[in-house]
């Protein structure tokens, strides 16, 4: 089973589309963990309504402590053998989980794909990151080379399928506003034997003015 972890905070405009993209997956053996981090808008109510309709969705509500704490709670609460991190204002291709799991062979610990960057209404794009993605197996040596060259490997945790055991003793640092996932990713990738890269966009990373990025 795949545990999809979604931190939720004041994203009432976007969270429904995010949830719908998971519910519509061709691969159905998943749990969707919605971690409501003390939202003050209707995000919590939207998540609750979805959880009542689909038994695969679990809503966990908590006081606001930031996205790192929310994701850490998702990791601790996950029941699946694999983890997938999805931001609550983003969404995924209908075949995302199926295609990633299909590449998760015994020697592979992480599967990644390309992603697209749709823009929210009124967003003025400042920087588009250039990257080169590959199709196929990537060795540990190539992974570490790419972390510094920034070719196809983004230093973020969303949009990847991980073996859960990679996160057994790794958690995100509380209180960081920017790049809170980069430090955790470096710890995780010290354990990775091989990575599989899919040369197809399966993740949609929304560019919006009110987001942290």
mmCIF file of C-alpha atoms in Angstrom:
data_model
loop_
_atom_site.group_PDB
_atom_site.id
_atom_site.type_symbol
_atom_site.label_atom_id
_atom_site.label_comp_id
_atom_site.label_asym_id
_atom_site.label_seq_id
_atom_site.Cartn_x
_atom_site.Cartn_y
_atom_site.Cartn_z
ATOM 1 C CA UNK A 1 0.000 0.000 0.000
ATOM 2 C CA UNK A 2 1.068 3.584 -0.699
ATOM 3 C CA UNK A 3 0.580 6.293 1.934
ATOM 4 C CA UNK A 4 0.032 9.685 0.313
ATOM 5 C CA UNK A 5 0.835 12.477 2.804
ATOM 6 C CA UNK A 6 -0.733 15.910 2.277
ATOM 7 C CA UNK A 7 -0.145 18.840 4.694
ATOM 8 C CA UNK A 8 -3.126 21.202 4.698
ATOM 9 C CA UNK A 9 -3.125 24.828 5.806
ATOM 10 C CA UNK A 10 -5.516 27.513 4.526
ATOM 11 C CA UNK A 11 -5.780 26.175 0.987
ATOM 12 C CA UNK A 12 -9.554 25.958 0.587
ATOM 13 C CA UNK A 13 -9.253 27.082 -3.040
ATOM 14 C CA UNK A 14 -6.957 24.194 -3.999
ATOM 15 C CA UNK A 15 -7.341 21.220 -1.670
ATOM 16 C CA UNK A 16 -10.387 19.755 -3.416
ATOM 17 C CA UNK A 17 -8.539 19.388 -6.725
ATOM 18 C CA UNK A 18 -5.577 17.861 -4.901
ATOM 19 C CA UNK A 19 -7.744 15.253 -3.179
ATOM 20 C CA UNK A 20 -9.667 14.494 -6.351
ATOM 21 C CA UNK A 21 -6.428 13.751 -8.194
ATOM 22 C CA UNK A 22 -5.549 11.091 -5.605
ATOM 23 C CA UNK A 23 -9.019 9.565 -5.480
ATOM 24 C CA UNK A 24 -8.957 9.260 -9.295
ATOM 25 C CA UNK A 25 -5.744 7.215 -9.364
ATOM 26 C CA UNK A 26 -5.713 4.070 -11.484
ATOM 27 C CA UNK A 27 -3.812 2.414 -8.616
ATOM 28 C CA UNK A 28 -6.338 2.063 -5.812
ATOM 29 C CA UNK A 29 -4.403 0.484 -2.922
ATOM 30 C CA UNK A 30 -3.511 3.697 -1.125
ATOM 31 C CA UNK A 31 -4.349 5.695 1.949
ATOM 32 C CA UNK A 32 -4.576 9.471 1.763
ATOM 33 C CA UNK A 33 -3.446 11.205 4.963
ATOM 34 C CA UNK A 34 -4.722 14.768 5.165
ATOM 35 C CA UNK A 35 -2.865 16.573 7.965
ATOM 36 C CA UNK A 36 -4.890 19.687 8.783
ATOM 37 C CA UNK A 37 -2.351 21.995 10.415
ATOM 38 C CA UNK A 38 -4.793 24.294 12.209
ATOM 39 C CA UNK A 39 -6.388 25.817 9.092
ATOM 40 C CA UNK A 40 -8.497 28.901 9.746
ATOM 41 C CA UNK A 41 -10.479 28.733 6.496
ATOM 42 C CA UNK A 42 -12.769 25.944 5.270
ATOM 43 C CA UNK A 43 -9.918 23.560 4.375
ATOM 44 C CA UNK A 44 -10.679 21.324 7.355
ATOM 45 C CA UNK A 45 -14.364 21.065 6.472
ATOM 46 C CA UNK A 46 -13.539 20.199 2.863
ATOM 47 C CA UNK A 47 -11.147 17.456 3.999
ATOM 48 C CA UNK A 48 -13.705 16.103 6.471
ATOM 49 C CA UNK A 49 -16.355 15.837 3.756
ATOM 50 C CA UNK A 50 -13.969 13.874 1.549
ATOM 51 C CA UNK A 51 -12.986 11.562 4.428
ATOM 52 C CA UNK A 52 -16.646 10.729 5.029
ATOM 53 C CA UNK A 53 -17.070 9.742 1.369
ATOM 54 C CA UNK A 54 -13.944 7.598 0.917
ATOM 55 C CA UNK A 55 -12.668 5.117 3.495
ATOM 56 C CA UNK A 56 -9.135 5.422 2.086
ATOM 57 C CA UNK A 57 -8.916 9.018 3.326
ATOM 58 C CA UNK A 58 -7.852 9.799 6.894
ATOM 59 C CA UNK A 59 -8.098 13.322 8.289
ATOM 60 C CA UNK A 60 -5.762 14.208 11.148
ATOM 61 C CA UNK A 61 -6.352 17.642 12.664
ATOM 62 C CA UNK A 62 -3.840 19.430 14.889
ATOM 63 C CA UNK A 63 -2.849 22.888 16.042
ATOM 64 C CA UNK A 64 -0.719 24.939 13.703
ATOM 65 C CA UNK A 65 2.981 24.062 14.007
ATOM 66 C CA UNK A 66 4.164 24.311 10.418
ATOM 67 C CA UNK A 67 4.495 22.072 7.385
ATOM 68 C CA UNK A 68 7.473 20.099 8.725
ATOM 69 C CA UNK A 69 5.601 18.954 11.833
ATOM 70 C CA UNK A 70 2.547 18.132 9.711
ATOM 71 C CA UNK A 71 4.599 15.980 7.354
ATOM 72 C CA UNK A 72 6.373 14.290 10.261
ATOM 73 C CA UNK A 73 2.983 13.358 11.728
ATOM 74 C CA UNK A 74 2.028 11.921 8.366
ATOM 75 C CA UNK A 75 5.169 9.782 8.310
ATOM 76 C CA UNK A 76 4.492 8.495 11.826
ATOM 77 C CA UNK A 77 0.831 7.766 11.026
ATOM 78 C CA UNK A 78 1.444 6.071 7.661
ATOM 79 C CA UNK A 79 0.479 2.409 7.353
ATOM 80 C CA UNK A 80 1.758 1.837 3.820
ATOM 81 C CA UNK A 81 4.981 0.223 2.632
ATOM 82 C CA UNK A 82 5.666 3.260 0.439
ATOM 83 C CA UNK A 83 5.369 7.015 0.991
ATOM 84 C CA UNK A 84 4.407 9.735 -1.467
ATOM 85 C CA UNK A 85 4.426 13.417 -0.466
ATOM 86 C CA UNK A 86 1.959 15.745 -2.161
ATOM 87 C CA UNK A 87 1.456 19.431 -1.371
ATOM 88 C CA UNK A 88 -2.161 20.455 -0.852
ATOM 89 C CA UNK A 89 -2.180 23.013 -3.668
ATOM 90 C CA UNK A 90 -0.658 20.594 -6.196
ATOM 91 C CA UNK A 91 -2.110 17.561 -7.955
ATOM 92 C CA UNK A 92 -0.948 14.397 -9.735
ATOM 93 C CA UNK A 93 -1.534 12.594 -13.021
ATOM 94 C CA UNK A 94 -4.207 9.832 -12.837
ATOM 95 C CA UNK A 95 -1.544 7.163 -13.463
ATOM 96 C CA UNK A 96 1.121 8.656 -11.188
ATOM 97 C CA UNK A 97 1.055 6.072 -8.383
ATOM 98 C CA UNK A 98 0.646 3.108 -10.744
ATOM 99 C CA UNK A 99 3.524 4.117 -12.998
ATOM 100 C CA UNK A 100 5.832 4.869 -10.080
ATOM 101 C CA UNK A 101 5.082 1.639 -8.243
ATOM 102 C CA UNK A 102 5.651 -0.330 -11.459
ATOM 103 C CA UNK A 103 9.264 0.964 -11.475
ATOM 104 C CA UNK A 104 9.797 0.115 -7.798
ATOM 105 C CA UNK A 105 11.773 -3.082 -8.391
ATOM 106 C CA UNK A 106 13.601 -4.838 -5.497
ATOM 107 C CA UNK A 107 16.835 -2.879 -6.040
ATOM 108 C CA UNK A 108 15.119 0.524 -6.313
ATOM 109 C CA UNK A 109 14.396 2.653 -3.230
ATOM 110 C CA UNK A 110 13.020 5.852 -4.799
ATOM 111 C CA UNK A 111 11.118 6.601 -8.008
ATOM 112 C CA UNK A 112 10.866 10.142 -9.383
ATOM 113 C CA UNK A 113 9.301 11.734 -12.449
ATOM 114 C CA UNK A 114 9.312 15.009 -14.286
ATOM 115 C CA UNK A 115 6.788 17.616 -13.254
ATOM 116 C CA UNK A 116 4.947 20.530 -14.802
ATOM 117 C CA UNK A 117 4.548 24.016 -13.314
ATOM 118 C CA UNK A 118 1.080 25.411 -14.057
ATOM 119 C CA UNK A 119 0.564 28.992 -12.852
ATOM 120 C CA UNK A 120 -2.289 30.218 -10.695
ATOM 121 C CA UNK A 121 -4.330 33.146 -11.963
ATOM 122 C CA UNK A 122 -2.427 36.382 -11.405
ATOM 123 C CA UNK A 123 0.932 34.684 -10.771
ATOM 124 C CA UNK A 124 3.935 36.392 -12.339
ATOM 125 C CA UNK A 125 6.635 33.803 -12.923
ATOM 126 C CA UNK A 126 10.067 35.007 -11.792
ATOM 127 C CA UNK A 127 12.278 31.955 -12.241
ATOM 128 C CA UNK A 128 11.864 28.723 -14.167
ATOM 129 C CA UNK A 129 14.343 26.085 -13.007
ATOM 130 C CA UNK A 130 16.166 24.367 -15.855
ATOM 131 C CA UNK A 131 16.509 20.640 -15.380
ATOM 132 C CA UNK A 132 17.274 17.519 -17.365
ATOM 133 C CA UNK A 133 15.388 14.365 -16.518
ATOM 134 C CA UNK A 134 16.425 10.859 -17.504
ATOM 135 C CA UNK A 135 14.554 7.619 -18.137
ATOM 136 C CA UNK A 136 15.872 4.600 -16.330
ATOM 137 C CA UNK A 137 17.933 3.438 -13.382
ATOM 138 C CA UNK A 138 20.233 5.866 -11.602
ATOM 139 C CA UNK A 139 23.130 4.664 -9.437
ATOM 140 C CA UNK A 140 24.056 6.037 -6.033
ATOM 141 C CA UNK A 141 27.109 7.748 -7.512
ATOM 142 C CA UNK A 142 24.993 9.465 -10.168
ATOM 143 C CA UNK A 143 22.449 10.551 -7.555
ATOM 144 C CA UNK A 144 25.062 12.365 -5.479
ATOM 145 C CA UNK A 145 26.669 13.931 -8.532
ATOM 146 C CA UNK A 146 23.273 15.255 -9.575
ATOM 147 C CA UNK A 147 22.477 16.696 -6.147
ATOM 148 C CA UNK A 148 25.276 19.180 -6.763
ATOM 149 C CA UNK A 149 24.842 19.598 -10.532
ATOM 150 C CA UNK A 150 21.039 20.006 -10.282
ATOM 151 C CA UNK A 151 20.422 18.176 -13.552
ATOM 152 C CA UNK A 152 17.311 16.074 -13.019
ATOM 153 C CA UNK A 153 17.168 15.695 -9.229
ATOM 154 C CA UNK A 154 15.137 18.371 -7.400
ATOM 155 C CA UNK A 155 16.091 18.835 -3.764
ATOM 156 C CA UNK A 156 12.487 18.543 -2.569
ATOM 157 C CA UNK A 157 10.595 15.602 -1.122
ATOM 158 C CA UNK A 158 7.302 15.949 -3.006
ATOM 159 C CA UNK A 159 6.590 14.011 -6.182
ATOM 160 C CA UNK A 160 8.641 10.938 -5.320
ATOM 161 C CA UNK A 161 7.744 7.415 -4.253
ATOM 162 C CA UNK A 162 9.896 6.162 -1.351
ATOM 163 C CA UNK A 163 10.300 2.914 0.483
ATOM 164 C CA UNK A 164 8.966 3.759 3.920
ATOM 165 C CA UNK A 165 11.991 2.389 5.764
ATOM 166 C CA UNK A 166 14.114 5.201 4.340
ATOM 167 C CA UNK A 167 12.244 7.528 6.712
ATOM 168 C CA UNK A 168 12.453 5.341 9.830
ATOM 169 C CA UNK A 169 14.971 7.626 11.562
ATOM 170 C CA UNK A 170 14.624 10.764 9.418
ATOM 171 C CA UNK A 171 12.314 13.678 10.165
ATOM 172 C CA UNK A 172 12.004 17.237 8.909
ATOM 173 C CA UNK A 173 13.309 20.072 11.056
ATOM 174 C CA UNK A 174 10.650 22.117 12.840
ATOM 175 C CA UNK A 175 10.565 25.886 12.431
ATOM 176 C CA UNK A 176 12.281 26.242 9.062
ATOM 177 C CA UNK A 177 10.367 28.410 6.570
ATOM 178 C CA UNK A 178 12.375 27.689 3.424
ATOM 179 C CA UNK A 179 13.971 24.457 2.121
ATOM 180 C CA UNK A 180 12.853 22.525 5.171
ATOM 181 C CA UNK A 181 12.904 19.326 3.128
ATOM 182 C CA UNK A 182 16.397 19.672 1.637
ATOM 183 C CA UNK A 183 18.180 18.595 4.836
ATOM 184 C CA UNK A 184 15.934 15.566 5.247
ATOM 185 C CA UNK A 185 16.448 14.619 1.607
ATOM 186 C CA UNK A 186 20.211 14.548 2.068
ATOM 187 C CA UNK A 187 19.764 12.124 4.975
ATOM 188 C CA UNK A 188 17.365 9.956 3.009
ATOM 189 C CA UNK A 189 19.568 9.747 -0.066
ATOM 190 C CA UNK A 190 22.509 8.534 1.980
ATOM 191 C CA UNK A 191 20.516 5.286 2.314
ATOM 192 C CA UNK A 192 19.289 4.986 -1.263
ATOM 193 C CA UNK A 193 20.822 2.184 -3.336
ATOM 194 C CA UNK A 194 19.275 3.040 -6.706
ATOM 195 C CA UNK A 195 16.714 5.479 -8.015
ATOM 196 C CA UNK A 196 14.462 5.143 -11.040
ATOM 197 C CA UNK A 197 13.735 8.261 -13.056
ATOM 198 C CA UNK A 198 10.639 8.527 -15.266
ATOM 199 C CA UNK A 199 10.900 10.920 -18.184
ATOM 200 C CA UNK A 200 7.247 11.927 -18.039
ATOM 201 C CA UNK A 201 5.498 14.655 -16.033
ATOM 202 C CA UNK A 202 3.340 12.972 -13.387
ATOM 203 C CA UNK A 203 3.267 15.810 -10.810
ATOM 204 C CA UNK A 204 1.748 19.279 -11.203
ATOM 205 C CA UNK A 205 3.486 21.885 -9.044
ATOM 206 C CA UNK A 206 1.268 24.957 -8.845
ATOM 207 C CA UNK A 207 3.029 28.313 -8.948
ATOM 208 C CA UNK A 208 1.076 30.803 -6.861
ATOM 209 C CA UNK A 209 1.907 34.145 -5.278
ATOM 210 C CA UNK A 210 0.631 33.165 -1.830
ATOM 211 C CA UNK A 211 2.748 30.012 -1.600
ATOM 212 C CA UNK A 212 5.987 29.781 0.406
ATOM 213 C CA UNK A 213 8.087 29.093 -2.689
#
